[in-house]
PDB file of C-alpha atoms in Angstrom:
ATOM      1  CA  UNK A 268    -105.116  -6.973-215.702  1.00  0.00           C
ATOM      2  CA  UNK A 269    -107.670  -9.137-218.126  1.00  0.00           C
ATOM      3  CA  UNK A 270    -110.531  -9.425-215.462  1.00  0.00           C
ATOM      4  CA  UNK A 271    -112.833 -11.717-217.195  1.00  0.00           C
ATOM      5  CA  UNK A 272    -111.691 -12.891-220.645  1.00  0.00           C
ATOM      6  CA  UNK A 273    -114.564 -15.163-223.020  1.00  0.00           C
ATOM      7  CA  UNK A 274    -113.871 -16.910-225.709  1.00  0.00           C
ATOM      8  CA  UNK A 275    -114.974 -17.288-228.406  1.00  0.00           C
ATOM      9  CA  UNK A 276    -116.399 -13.532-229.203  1.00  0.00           C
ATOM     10  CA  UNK A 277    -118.762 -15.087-231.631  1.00  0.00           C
ATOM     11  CA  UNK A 278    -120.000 -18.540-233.258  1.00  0.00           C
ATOM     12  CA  UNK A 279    -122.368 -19.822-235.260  1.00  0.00           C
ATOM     13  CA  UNK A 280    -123.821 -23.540-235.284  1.00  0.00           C
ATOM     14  CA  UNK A 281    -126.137 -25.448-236.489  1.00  0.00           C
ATOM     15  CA  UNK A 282    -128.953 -26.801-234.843  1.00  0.00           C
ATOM     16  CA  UNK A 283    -127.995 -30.294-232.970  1.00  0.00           C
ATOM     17  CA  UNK A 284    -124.125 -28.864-232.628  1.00  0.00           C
ATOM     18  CA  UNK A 285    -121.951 -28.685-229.250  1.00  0.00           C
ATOM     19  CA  UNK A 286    -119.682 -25.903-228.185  1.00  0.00           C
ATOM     20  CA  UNK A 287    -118.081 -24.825-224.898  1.00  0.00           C
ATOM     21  CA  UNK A 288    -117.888 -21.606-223.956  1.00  0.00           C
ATOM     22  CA  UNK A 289    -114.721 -20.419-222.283  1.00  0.00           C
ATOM     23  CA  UNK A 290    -114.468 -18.138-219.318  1.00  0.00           C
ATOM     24  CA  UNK A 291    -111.607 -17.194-217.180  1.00  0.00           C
ATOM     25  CA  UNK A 292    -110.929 -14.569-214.695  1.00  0.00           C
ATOM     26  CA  UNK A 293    -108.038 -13.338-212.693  1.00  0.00           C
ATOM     27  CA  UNK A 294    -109.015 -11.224-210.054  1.00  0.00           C
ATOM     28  CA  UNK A 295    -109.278 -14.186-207.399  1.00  0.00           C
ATOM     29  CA  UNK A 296    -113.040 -14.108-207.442  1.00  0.00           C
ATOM     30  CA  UNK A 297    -114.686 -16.832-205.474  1.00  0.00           C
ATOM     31  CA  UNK A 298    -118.406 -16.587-207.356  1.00  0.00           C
ATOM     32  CA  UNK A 299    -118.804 -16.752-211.108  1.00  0.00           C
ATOM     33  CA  UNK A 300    -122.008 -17.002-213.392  1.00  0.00           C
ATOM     34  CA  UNK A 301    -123.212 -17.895-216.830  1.00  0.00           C
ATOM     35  CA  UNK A 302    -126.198 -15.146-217.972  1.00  0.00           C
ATOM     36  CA  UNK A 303    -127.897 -14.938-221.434  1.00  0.00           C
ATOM     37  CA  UNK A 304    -129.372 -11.590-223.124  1.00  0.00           C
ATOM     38  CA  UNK A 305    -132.117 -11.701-225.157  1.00  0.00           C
ATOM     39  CA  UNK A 306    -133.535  -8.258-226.468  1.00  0.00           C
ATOM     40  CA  UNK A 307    -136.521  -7.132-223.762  1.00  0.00           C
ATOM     41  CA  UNK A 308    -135.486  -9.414-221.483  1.00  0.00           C
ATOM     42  CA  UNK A 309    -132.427  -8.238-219.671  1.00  0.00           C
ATOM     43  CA  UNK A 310    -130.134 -10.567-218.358  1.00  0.00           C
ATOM     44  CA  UNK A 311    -131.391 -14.259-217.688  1.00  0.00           C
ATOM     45  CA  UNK A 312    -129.313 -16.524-214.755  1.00  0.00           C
ATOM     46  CA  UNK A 313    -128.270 -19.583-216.695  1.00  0.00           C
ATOM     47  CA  UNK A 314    -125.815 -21.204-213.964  1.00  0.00           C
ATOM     48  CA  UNK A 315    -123.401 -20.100-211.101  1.00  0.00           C
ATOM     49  CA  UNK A 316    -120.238 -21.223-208.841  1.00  0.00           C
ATOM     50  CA  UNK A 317    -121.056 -19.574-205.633  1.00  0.00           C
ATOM     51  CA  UNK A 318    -117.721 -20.790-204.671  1.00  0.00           C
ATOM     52  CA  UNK A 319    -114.989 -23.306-206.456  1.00  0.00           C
ATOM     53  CA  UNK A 320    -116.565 -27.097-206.381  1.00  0.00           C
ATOM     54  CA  UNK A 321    -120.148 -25.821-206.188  1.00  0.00           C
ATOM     55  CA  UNK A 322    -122.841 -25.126-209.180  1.00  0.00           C
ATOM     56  CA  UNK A 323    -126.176 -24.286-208.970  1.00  0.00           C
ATOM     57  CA  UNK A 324    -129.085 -23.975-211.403  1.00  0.00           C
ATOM     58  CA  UNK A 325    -130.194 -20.103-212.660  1.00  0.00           C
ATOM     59  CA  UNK A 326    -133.861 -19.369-213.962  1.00  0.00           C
ATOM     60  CA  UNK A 327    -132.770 -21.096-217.616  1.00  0.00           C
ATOM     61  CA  UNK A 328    -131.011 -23.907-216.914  1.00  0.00           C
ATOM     62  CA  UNK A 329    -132.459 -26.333-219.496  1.00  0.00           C
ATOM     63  CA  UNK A 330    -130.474 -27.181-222.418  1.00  0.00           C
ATOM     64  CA  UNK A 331    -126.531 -25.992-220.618  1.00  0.00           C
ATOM     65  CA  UNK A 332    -124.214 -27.613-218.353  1.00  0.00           C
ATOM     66  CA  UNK A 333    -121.211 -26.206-216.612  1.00  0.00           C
ATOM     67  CA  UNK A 334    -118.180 -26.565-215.436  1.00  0.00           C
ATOM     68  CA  UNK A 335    -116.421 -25.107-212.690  1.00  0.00           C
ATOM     69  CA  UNK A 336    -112.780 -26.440-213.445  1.00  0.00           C
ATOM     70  CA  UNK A 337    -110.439 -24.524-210.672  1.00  0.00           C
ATOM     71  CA  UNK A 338    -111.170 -21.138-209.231  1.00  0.00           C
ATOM     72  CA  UNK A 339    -110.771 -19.407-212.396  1.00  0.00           C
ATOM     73  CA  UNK A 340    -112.198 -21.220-214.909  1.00  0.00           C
ATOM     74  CA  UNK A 341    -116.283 -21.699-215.378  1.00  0.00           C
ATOM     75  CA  UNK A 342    -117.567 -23.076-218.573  1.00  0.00           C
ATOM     76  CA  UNK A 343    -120.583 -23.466-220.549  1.00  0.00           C
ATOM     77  CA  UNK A 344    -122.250 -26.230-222.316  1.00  0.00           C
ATOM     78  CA  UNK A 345    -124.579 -26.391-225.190  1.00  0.00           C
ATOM     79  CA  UNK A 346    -124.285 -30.762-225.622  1.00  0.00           C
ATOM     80  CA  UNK A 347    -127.226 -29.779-228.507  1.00  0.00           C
ATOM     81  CA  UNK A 348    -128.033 -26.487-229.664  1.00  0.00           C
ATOM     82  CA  UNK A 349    -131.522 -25.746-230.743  1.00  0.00           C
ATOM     83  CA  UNK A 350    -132.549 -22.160-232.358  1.00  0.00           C
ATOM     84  CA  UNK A 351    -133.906 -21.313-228.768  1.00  0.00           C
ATOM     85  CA  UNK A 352    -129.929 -20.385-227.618  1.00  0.00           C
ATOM     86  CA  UNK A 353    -129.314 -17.978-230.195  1.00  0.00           C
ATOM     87  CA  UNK A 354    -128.482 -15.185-227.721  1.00  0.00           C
ATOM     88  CA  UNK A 355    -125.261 -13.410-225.938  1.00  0.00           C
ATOM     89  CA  UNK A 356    -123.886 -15.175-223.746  1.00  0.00           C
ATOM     90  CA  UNK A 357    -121.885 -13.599-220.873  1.00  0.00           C
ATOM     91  CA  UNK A 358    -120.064 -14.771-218.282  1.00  0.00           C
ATOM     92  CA  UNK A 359    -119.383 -12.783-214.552  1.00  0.00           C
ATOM     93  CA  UNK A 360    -117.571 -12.993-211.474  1.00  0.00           C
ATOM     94  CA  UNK A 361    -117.434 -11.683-207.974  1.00  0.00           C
ATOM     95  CA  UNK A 362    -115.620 -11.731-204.802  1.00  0.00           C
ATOM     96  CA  UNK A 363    -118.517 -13.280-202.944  1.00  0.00           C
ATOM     97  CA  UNK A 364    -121.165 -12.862-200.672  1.00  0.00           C
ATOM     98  CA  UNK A 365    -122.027  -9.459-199.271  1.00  0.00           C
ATOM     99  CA  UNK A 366    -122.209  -6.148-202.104  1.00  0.00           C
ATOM    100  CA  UNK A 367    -119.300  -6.502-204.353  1.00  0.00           C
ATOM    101  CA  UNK A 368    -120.789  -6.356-207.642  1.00  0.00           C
ATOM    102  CA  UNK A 369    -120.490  -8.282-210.774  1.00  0.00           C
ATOM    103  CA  UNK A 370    -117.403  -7.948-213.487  1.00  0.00           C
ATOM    104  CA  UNK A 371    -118.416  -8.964-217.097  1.00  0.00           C
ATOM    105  CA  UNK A 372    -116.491 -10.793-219.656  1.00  0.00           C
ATOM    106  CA  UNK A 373    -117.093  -8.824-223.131  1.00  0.00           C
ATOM    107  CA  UNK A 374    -119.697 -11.844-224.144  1.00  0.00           C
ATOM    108  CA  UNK A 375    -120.364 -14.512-226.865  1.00  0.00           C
ATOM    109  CA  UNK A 376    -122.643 -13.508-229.660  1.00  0.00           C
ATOM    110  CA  UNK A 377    -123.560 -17.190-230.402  1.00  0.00           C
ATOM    111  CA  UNK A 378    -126.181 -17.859-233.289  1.00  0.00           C
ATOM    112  CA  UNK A 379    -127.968 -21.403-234.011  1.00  0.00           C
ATOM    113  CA  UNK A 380    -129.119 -22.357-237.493  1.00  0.00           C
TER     114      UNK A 380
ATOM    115  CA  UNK B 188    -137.160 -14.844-206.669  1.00  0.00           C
ATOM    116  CA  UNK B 189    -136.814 -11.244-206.610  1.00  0.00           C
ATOM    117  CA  UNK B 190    -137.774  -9.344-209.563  1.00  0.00           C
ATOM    118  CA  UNK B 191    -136.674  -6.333-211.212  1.00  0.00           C
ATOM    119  CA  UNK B 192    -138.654  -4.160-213.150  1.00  0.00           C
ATOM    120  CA  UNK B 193    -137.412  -1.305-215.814  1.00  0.00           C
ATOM    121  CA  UNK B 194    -141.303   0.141-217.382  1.00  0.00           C
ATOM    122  CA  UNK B 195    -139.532   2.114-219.375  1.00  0.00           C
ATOM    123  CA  UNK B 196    -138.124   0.426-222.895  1.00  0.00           C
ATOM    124  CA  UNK B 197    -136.647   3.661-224.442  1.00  0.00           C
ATOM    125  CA  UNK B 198    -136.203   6.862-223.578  1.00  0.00           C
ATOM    126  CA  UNK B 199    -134.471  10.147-225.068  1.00  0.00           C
ATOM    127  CA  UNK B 200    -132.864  13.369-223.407  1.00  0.00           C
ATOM    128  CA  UNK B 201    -131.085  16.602-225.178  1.00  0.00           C
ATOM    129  CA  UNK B 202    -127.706  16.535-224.466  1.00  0.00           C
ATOM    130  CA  UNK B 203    -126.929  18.878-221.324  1.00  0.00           C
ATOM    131  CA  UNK B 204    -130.091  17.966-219.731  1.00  0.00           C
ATOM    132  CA  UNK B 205    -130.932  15.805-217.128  1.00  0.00           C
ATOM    133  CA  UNK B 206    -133.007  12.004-216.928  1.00  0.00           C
ATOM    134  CA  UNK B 207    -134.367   9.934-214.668  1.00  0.00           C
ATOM    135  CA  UNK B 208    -134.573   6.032-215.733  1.00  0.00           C
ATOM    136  CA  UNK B 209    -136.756   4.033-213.527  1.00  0.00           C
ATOM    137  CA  UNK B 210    -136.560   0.993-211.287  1.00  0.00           C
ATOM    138  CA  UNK B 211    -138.412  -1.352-208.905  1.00  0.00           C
ATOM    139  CA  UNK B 212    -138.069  -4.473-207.221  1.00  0.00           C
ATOM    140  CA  UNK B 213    -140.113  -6.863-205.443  1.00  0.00           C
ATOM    141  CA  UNK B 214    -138.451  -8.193-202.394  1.00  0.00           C
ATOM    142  CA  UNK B 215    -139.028  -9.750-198.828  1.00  0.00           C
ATOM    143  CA  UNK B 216    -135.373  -9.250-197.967  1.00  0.00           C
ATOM    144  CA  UNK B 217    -134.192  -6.106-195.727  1.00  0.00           C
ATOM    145  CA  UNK B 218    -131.021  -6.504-196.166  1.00  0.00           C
ATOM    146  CA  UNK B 219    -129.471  -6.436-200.096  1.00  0.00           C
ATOM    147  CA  UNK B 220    -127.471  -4.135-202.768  1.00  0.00           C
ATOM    148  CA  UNK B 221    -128.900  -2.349-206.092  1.00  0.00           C
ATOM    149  CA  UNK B 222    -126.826  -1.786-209.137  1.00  0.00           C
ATOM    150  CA  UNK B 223    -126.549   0.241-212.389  1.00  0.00           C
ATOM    151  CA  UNK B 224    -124.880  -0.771-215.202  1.00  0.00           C
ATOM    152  CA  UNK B 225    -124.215   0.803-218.514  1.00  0.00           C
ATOM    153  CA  UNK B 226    -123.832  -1.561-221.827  1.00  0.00           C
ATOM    154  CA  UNK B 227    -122.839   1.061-224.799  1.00  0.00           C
ATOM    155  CA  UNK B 228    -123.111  -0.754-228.798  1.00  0.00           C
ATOM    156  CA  UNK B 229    -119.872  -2.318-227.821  1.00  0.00           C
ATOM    157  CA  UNK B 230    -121.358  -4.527-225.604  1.00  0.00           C
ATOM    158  CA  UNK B 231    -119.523  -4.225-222.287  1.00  0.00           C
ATOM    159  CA  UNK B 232    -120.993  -4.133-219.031  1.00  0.00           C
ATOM    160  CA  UNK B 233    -120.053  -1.043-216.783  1.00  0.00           C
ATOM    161  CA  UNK B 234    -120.956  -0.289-213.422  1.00  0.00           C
ATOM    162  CA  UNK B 235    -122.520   3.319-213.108  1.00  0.00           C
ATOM    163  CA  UNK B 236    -123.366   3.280-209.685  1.00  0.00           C
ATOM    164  CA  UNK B 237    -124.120   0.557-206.399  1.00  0.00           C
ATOM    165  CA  UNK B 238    -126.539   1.580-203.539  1.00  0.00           C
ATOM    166  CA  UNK B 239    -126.303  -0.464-199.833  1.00  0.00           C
ATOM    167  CA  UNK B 240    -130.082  -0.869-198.918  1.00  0.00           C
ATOM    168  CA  UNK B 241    -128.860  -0.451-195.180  1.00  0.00           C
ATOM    169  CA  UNK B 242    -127.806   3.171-196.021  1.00  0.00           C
ATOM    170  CA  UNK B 243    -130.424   6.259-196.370  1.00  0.00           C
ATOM    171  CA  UNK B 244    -127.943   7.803-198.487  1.00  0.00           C
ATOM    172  CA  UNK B 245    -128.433   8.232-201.962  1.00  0.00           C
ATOM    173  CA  UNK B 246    -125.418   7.279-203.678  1.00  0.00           C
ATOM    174  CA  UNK B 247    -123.263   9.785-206.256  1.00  0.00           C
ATOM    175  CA  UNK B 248    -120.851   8.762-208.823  1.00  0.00           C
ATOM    176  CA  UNK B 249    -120.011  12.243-210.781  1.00  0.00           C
ATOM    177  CA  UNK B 250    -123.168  13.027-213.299  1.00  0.00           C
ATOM    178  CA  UNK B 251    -125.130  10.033-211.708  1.00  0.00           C
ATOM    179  CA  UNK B 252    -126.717   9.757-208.768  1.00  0.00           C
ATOM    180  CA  UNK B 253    -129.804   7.549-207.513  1.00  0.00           C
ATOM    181  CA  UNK B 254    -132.994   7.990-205.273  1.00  0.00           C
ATOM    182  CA  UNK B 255    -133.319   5.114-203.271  1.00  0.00           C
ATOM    183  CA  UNK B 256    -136.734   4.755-201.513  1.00  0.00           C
ATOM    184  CA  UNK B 257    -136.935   1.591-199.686  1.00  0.00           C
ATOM    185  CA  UNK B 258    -140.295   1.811-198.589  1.00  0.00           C
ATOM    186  CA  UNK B 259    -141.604   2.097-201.801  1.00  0.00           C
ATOM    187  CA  UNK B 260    -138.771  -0.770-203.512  1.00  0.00           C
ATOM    188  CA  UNK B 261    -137.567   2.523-205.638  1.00  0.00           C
ATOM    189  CA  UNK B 262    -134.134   3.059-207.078  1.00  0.00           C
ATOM    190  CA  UNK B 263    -134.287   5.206-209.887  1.00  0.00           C
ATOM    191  CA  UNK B 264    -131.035   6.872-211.828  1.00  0.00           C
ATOM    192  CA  UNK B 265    -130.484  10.428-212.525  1.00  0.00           C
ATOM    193  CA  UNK B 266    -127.646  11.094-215.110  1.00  0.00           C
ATOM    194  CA  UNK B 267    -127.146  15.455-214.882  1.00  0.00           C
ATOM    195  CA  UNK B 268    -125.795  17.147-218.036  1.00  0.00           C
ATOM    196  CA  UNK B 269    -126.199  14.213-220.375  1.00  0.00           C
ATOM    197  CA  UNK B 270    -123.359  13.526-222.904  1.00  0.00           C
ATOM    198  CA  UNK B 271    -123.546  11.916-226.112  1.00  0.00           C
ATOM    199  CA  UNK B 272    -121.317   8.913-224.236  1.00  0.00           C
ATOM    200  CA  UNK B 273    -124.398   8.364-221.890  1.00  0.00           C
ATOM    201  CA  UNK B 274    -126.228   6.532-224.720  1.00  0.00           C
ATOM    202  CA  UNK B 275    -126.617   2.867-224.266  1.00  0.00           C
ATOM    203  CA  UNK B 276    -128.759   0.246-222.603  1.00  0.00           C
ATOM    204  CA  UNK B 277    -129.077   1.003-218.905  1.00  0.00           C
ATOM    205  CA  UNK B 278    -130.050  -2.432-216.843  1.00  0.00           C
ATOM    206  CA  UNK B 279    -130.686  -1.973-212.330  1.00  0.00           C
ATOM    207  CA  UNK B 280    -129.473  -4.787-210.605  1.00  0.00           C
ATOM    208  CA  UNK B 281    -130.801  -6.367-207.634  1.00  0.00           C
ATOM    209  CA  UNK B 282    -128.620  -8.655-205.102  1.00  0.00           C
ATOM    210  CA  UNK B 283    -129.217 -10.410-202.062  1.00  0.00           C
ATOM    211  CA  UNK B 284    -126.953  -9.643-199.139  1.00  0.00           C
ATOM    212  CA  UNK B 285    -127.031 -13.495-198.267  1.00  0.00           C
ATOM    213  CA  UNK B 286    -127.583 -15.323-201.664  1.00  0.00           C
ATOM    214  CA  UNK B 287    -124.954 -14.978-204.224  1.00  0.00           C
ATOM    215  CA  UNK B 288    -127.400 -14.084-207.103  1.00  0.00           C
ATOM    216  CA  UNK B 289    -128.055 -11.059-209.066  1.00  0.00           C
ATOM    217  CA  UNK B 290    -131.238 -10.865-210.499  1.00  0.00           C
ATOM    218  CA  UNK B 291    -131.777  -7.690-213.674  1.00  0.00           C
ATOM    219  CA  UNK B 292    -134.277  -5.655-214.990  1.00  0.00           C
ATOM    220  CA  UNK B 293    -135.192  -5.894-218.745  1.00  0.00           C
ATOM    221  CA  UNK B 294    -133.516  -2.575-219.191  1.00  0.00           C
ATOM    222  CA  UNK B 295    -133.942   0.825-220.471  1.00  0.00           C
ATOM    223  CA  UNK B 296    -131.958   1.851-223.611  1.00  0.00           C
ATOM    224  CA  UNK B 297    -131.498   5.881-223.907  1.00  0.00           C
ATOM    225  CA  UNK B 298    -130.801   7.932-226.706  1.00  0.00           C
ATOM    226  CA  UNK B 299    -129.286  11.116-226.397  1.00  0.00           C
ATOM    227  CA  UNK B 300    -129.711  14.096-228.948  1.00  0.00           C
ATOM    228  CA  UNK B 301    -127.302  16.252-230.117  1.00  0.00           C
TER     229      UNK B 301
END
């Protein structure tokens, strides 16, 4: 059982660059998110899928789209990368509303030059 | 939005001994569900422990346990006997009942000493 796989594990591009990241998981999970890390800053809400069909905005929104493509599948965005995104990126899922908590993916170092 | 506070940035503990890492939250909601999660150099996230706000009981996973004080929007970890596998970045977690966001704290990394 994968849970929830990310790929790539790491990437580097230069400023002005696009890159999806990847995210798939297999445990029939209805909700699915897109967080960054940053050092002293925890874990930042970029996007989410509360449910297949549906996306919402996080608290970082600007500069990422996504993509929820079926119920497994959620995707991530940079359409320009700007030093500002260098972070790791990480991508979660859950069965839904109520206290079932989140499952990580093993995350996306991702640097911008 | 809710938020999540960890004041403490570091901390250290002797192995064998015990440590309490520290955690509030700011929230209008009654009803919601706290988290602890463990992320060792390797970068995974783990889930240590998950508290029901609706339940007085503190919850117990093995060496960890929590104090949950509603009242005062408390929900601190206690890890007993500390091993040298307990260091790593500890981050408290914060979800809605009703919304499906989780919102974290800036987290507390702890090293352990041989």
């Amino acid at each position: 059982n994968a849970g929830v796989t990310q790929t790539p594990k790491f990437q580097v591009l230069k400023t002005g660059q696009s890159m999806t990241l990847q995210c798939a998981q297999d445990m029939n999970h209805n909700s699915m998110y897109w967080y960054r890390q940053d050092p002293g800053m925890g874990l930042r809400l970029i996007y989410y899928s509360a449910s297949e069909g549906t996306t919402d905005k996080g608290e970082v929104p600007n500069g990422y789209n996504v993509s929820r493509l079926n119920k497994r599948e959620f995707s991530l965005r940079l359409e320009s990368a700007a030093p500002s995104q260098t972070s790791v990126y990480f991508c979660a899922s859950t069965e839904g509303p109520g206290g079932s908590p989140l499952h990580f993916g093993n995350g996306t170092r991702l640097t911008v030059t | 939005a809710q938020t999540v506070t960890q004041s403490q940035p570091e901390m250290s503990v002797q192995e064998a001994e015990t440590v309490t890492l520290s955690c509030t939250y700011d929230t209008s909601e009654s009803d919601y569900y706290l988290f602890w999660y463990k992320q060792p150099p390797s970068r995974q996230m783990i889930l240590v422990i998950r508290q029901e706000a609706y339940k007085q009981q503190n919850a117990t996973e093995n060496r960890f346990s929590v104090n949950f004080q509603k009242a005062a929007k408390s929900f601190s970890l206690k890890i007993s006997d500390s091993q040298l596998g307990d260091a790593a970045m500890y981050f408290c977690a914060y979800r809605s009942a009703v919304l499906n966001k989780f919102y974290f704290g800036s987290g507390t990394k702890l090293n352990v000493k041989p």
